[in-house]
Short mmCIF file of N, CA and C in Angstrom, two decimals:
data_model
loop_
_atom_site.label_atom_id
_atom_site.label_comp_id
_atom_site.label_asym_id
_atom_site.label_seq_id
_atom_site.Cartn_x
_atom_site.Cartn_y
_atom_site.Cartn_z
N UNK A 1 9.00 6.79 20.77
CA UNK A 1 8.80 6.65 19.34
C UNK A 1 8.37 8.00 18.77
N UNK A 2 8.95 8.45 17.69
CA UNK A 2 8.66 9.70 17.12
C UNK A 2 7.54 9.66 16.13
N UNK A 3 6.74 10.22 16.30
CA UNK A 3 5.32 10.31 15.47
C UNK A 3 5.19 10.80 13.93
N UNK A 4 4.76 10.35 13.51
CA UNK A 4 4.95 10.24 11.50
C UNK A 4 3.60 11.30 11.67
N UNK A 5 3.57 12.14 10.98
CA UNK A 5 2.07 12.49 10.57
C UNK A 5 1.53 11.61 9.36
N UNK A 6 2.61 11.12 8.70
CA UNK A 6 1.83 10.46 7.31
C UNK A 6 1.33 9.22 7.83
N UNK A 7 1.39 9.02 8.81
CA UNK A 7 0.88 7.36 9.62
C UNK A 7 -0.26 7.36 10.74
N UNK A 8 -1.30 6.96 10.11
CA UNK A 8 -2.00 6.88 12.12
C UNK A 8 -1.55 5.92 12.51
N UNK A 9 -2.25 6.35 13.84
CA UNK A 9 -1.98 5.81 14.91
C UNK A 9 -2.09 3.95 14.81
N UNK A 10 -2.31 3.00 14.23
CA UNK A 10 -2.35 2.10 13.94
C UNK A 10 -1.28 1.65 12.62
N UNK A 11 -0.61 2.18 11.79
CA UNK A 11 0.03 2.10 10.96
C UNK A 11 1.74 2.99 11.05
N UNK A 12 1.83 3.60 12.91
CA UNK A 12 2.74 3.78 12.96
C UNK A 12 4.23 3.55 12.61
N UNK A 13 3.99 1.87 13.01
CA UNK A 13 5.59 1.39 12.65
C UNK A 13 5.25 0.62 11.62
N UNK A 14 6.69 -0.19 11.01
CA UNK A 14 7.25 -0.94 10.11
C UNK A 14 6.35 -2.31 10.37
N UNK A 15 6.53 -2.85 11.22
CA UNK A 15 5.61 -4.08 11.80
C UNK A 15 4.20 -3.99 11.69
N UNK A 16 3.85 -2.77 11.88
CA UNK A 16 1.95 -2.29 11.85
C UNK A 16 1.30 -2.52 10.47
N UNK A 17 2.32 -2.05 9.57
CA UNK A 17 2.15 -1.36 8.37
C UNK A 17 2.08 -3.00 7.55
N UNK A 18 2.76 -3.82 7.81
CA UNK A 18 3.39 -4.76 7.60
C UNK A 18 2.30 -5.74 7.65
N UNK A 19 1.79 -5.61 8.83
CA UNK A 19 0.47 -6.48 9.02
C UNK A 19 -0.61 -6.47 8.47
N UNK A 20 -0.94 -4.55 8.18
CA UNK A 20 -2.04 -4.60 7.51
C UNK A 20 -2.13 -4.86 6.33
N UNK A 21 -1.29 -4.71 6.00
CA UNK A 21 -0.62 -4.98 4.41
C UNK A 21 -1.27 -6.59 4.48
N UNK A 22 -0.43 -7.37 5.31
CA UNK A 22 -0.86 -8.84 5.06
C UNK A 22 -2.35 -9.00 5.34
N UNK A 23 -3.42 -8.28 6.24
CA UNK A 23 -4.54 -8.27 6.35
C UNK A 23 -4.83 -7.98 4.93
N UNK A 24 -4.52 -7.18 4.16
CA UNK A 24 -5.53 -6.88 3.19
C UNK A 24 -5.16 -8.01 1.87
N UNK A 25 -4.01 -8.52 1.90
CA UNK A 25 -3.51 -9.43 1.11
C UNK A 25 -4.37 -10.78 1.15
N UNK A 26 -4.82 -11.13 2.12
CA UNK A 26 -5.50 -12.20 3.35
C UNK A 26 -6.92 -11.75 2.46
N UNK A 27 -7.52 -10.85 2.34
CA UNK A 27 -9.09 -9.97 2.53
C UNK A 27 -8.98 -10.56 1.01
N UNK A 28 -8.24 -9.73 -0.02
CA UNK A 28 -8.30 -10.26 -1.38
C UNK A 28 -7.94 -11.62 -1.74
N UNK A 29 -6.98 -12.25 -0.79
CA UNK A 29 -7.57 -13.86 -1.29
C UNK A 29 -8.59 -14.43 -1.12
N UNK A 30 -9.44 -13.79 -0.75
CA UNK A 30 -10.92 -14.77 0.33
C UNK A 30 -11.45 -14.36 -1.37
N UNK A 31 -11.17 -13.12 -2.17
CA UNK A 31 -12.10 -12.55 -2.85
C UNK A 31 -11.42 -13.35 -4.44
N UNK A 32 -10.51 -13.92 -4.07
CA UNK A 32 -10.03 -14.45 -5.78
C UNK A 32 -9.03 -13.18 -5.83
N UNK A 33 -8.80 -12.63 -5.23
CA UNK A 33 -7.93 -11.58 -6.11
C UNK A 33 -6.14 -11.21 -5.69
N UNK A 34 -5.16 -11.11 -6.49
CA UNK A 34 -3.78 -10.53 -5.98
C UNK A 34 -3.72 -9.30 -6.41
N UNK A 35 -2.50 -8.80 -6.05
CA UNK A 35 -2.26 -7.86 -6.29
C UNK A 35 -1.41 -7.49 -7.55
N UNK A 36 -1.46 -6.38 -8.01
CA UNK A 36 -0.67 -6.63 -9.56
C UNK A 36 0.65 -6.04 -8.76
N UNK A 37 1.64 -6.45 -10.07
CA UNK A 37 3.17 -5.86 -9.44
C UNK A 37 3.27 -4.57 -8.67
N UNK A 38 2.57 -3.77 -9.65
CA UNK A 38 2.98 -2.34 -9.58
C UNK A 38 2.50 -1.99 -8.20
N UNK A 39 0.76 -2.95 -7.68
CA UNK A 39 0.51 -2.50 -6.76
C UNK A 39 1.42 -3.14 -5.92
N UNK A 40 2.30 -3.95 -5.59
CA UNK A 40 3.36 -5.23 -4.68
C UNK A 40 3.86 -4.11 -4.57
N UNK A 41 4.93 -3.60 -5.04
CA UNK A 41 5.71 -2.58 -5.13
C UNK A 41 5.73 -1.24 -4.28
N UNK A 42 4.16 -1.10 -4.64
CA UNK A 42 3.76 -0.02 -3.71
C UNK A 42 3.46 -0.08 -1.87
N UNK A 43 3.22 -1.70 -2.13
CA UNK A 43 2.92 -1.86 -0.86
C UNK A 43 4.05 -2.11 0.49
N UNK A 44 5.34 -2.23 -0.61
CA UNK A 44 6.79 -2.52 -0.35
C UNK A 44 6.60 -1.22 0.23
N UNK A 45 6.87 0.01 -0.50
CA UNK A 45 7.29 1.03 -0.24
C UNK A 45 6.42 1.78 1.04
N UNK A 46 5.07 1.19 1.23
CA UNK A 46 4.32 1.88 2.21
C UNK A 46 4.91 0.53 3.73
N UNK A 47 5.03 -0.09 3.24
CA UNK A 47 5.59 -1.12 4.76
C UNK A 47 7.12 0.01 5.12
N UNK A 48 8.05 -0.32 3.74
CA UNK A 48 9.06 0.46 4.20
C UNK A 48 9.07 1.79 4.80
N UNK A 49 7.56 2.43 4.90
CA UNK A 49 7.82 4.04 5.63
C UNK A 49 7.91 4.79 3.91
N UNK A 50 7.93 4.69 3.04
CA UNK A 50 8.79 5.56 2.00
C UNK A 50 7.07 6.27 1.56
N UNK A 51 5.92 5.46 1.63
CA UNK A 51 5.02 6.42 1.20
C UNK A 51 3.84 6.00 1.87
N UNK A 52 2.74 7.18 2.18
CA UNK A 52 1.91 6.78 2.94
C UNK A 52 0.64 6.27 1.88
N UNK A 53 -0.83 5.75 2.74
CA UNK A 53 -1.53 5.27 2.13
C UNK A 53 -2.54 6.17 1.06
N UNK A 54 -2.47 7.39 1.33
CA UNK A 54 -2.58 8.68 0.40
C UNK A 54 -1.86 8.78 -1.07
N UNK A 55 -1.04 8.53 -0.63
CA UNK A 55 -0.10 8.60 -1.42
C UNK A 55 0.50 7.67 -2.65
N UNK A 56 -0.18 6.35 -1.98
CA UNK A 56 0.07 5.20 -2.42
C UNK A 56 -1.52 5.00 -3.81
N UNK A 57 -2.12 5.75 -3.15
CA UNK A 57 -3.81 6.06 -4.03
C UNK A 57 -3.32 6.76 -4.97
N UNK A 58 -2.87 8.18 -4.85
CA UNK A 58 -2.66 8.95 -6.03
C UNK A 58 -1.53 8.11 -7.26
N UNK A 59 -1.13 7.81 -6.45
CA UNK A 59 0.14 6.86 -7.91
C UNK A 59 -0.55 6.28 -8.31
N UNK A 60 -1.37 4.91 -7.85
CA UNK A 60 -2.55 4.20 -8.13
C UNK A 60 -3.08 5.34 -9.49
N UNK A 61 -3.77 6.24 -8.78
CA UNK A 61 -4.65 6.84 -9.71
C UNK A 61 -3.89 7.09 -10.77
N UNK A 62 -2.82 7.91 -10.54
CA UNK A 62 -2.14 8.35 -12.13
C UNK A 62 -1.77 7.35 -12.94
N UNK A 63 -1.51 5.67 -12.57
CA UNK A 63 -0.93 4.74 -12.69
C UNK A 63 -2.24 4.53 -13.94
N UNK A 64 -3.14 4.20 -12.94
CA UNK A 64 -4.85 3.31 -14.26
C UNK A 64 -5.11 4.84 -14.94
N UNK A 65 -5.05 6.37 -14.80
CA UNK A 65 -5.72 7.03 -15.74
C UNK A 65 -4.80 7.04 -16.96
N UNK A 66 -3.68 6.58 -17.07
CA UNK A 66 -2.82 6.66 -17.98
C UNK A 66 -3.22 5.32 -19.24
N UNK A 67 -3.91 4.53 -18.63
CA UNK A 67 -3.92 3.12 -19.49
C UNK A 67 -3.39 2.13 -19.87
N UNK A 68 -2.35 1.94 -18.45
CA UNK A 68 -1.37 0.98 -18.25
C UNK A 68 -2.00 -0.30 -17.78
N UNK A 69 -1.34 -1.60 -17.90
CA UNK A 69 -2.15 -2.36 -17.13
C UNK A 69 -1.16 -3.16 -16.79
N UNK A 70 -1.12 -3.92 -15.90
CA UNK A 70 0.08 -5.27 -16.27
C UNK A 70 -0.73 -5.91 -14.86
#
């Protein structure tokens, strides 16, 4: 398996990424909470490999400093 730097070691593959994703999906239902689209979307794209969890923050960030909401 070829090593991602944008991935540790626990979030290597498609399946890893995939899980934690559903762990944290799991964590915010205990709490009342989903996820909004934009964040679904993002979390698509970090299962798919297309962006890491760094990465997935800064959009986040530029996303709420702008004053978007949905």
């Amino acid at each position: 398996m070829e090593i991602n730097p944008r991935y540790g070691g626990k979030e290597a593959t498609c399946e890893q990424r995939q899980a934690l994703s559903e762990r944290v999906a799991a964590w915010n239902a205990t709490q009342g909470r989903k996820l909004r689209p934009v964040a679904e979307q993002l979390s698509q794209r970090y299962i798919a490999g297309e962006l890491s969890l760094t990465e997935i923050n800064a959009q986040l960030d530029r996303y709420y400093s702008t004053g978007q909401r949905n």
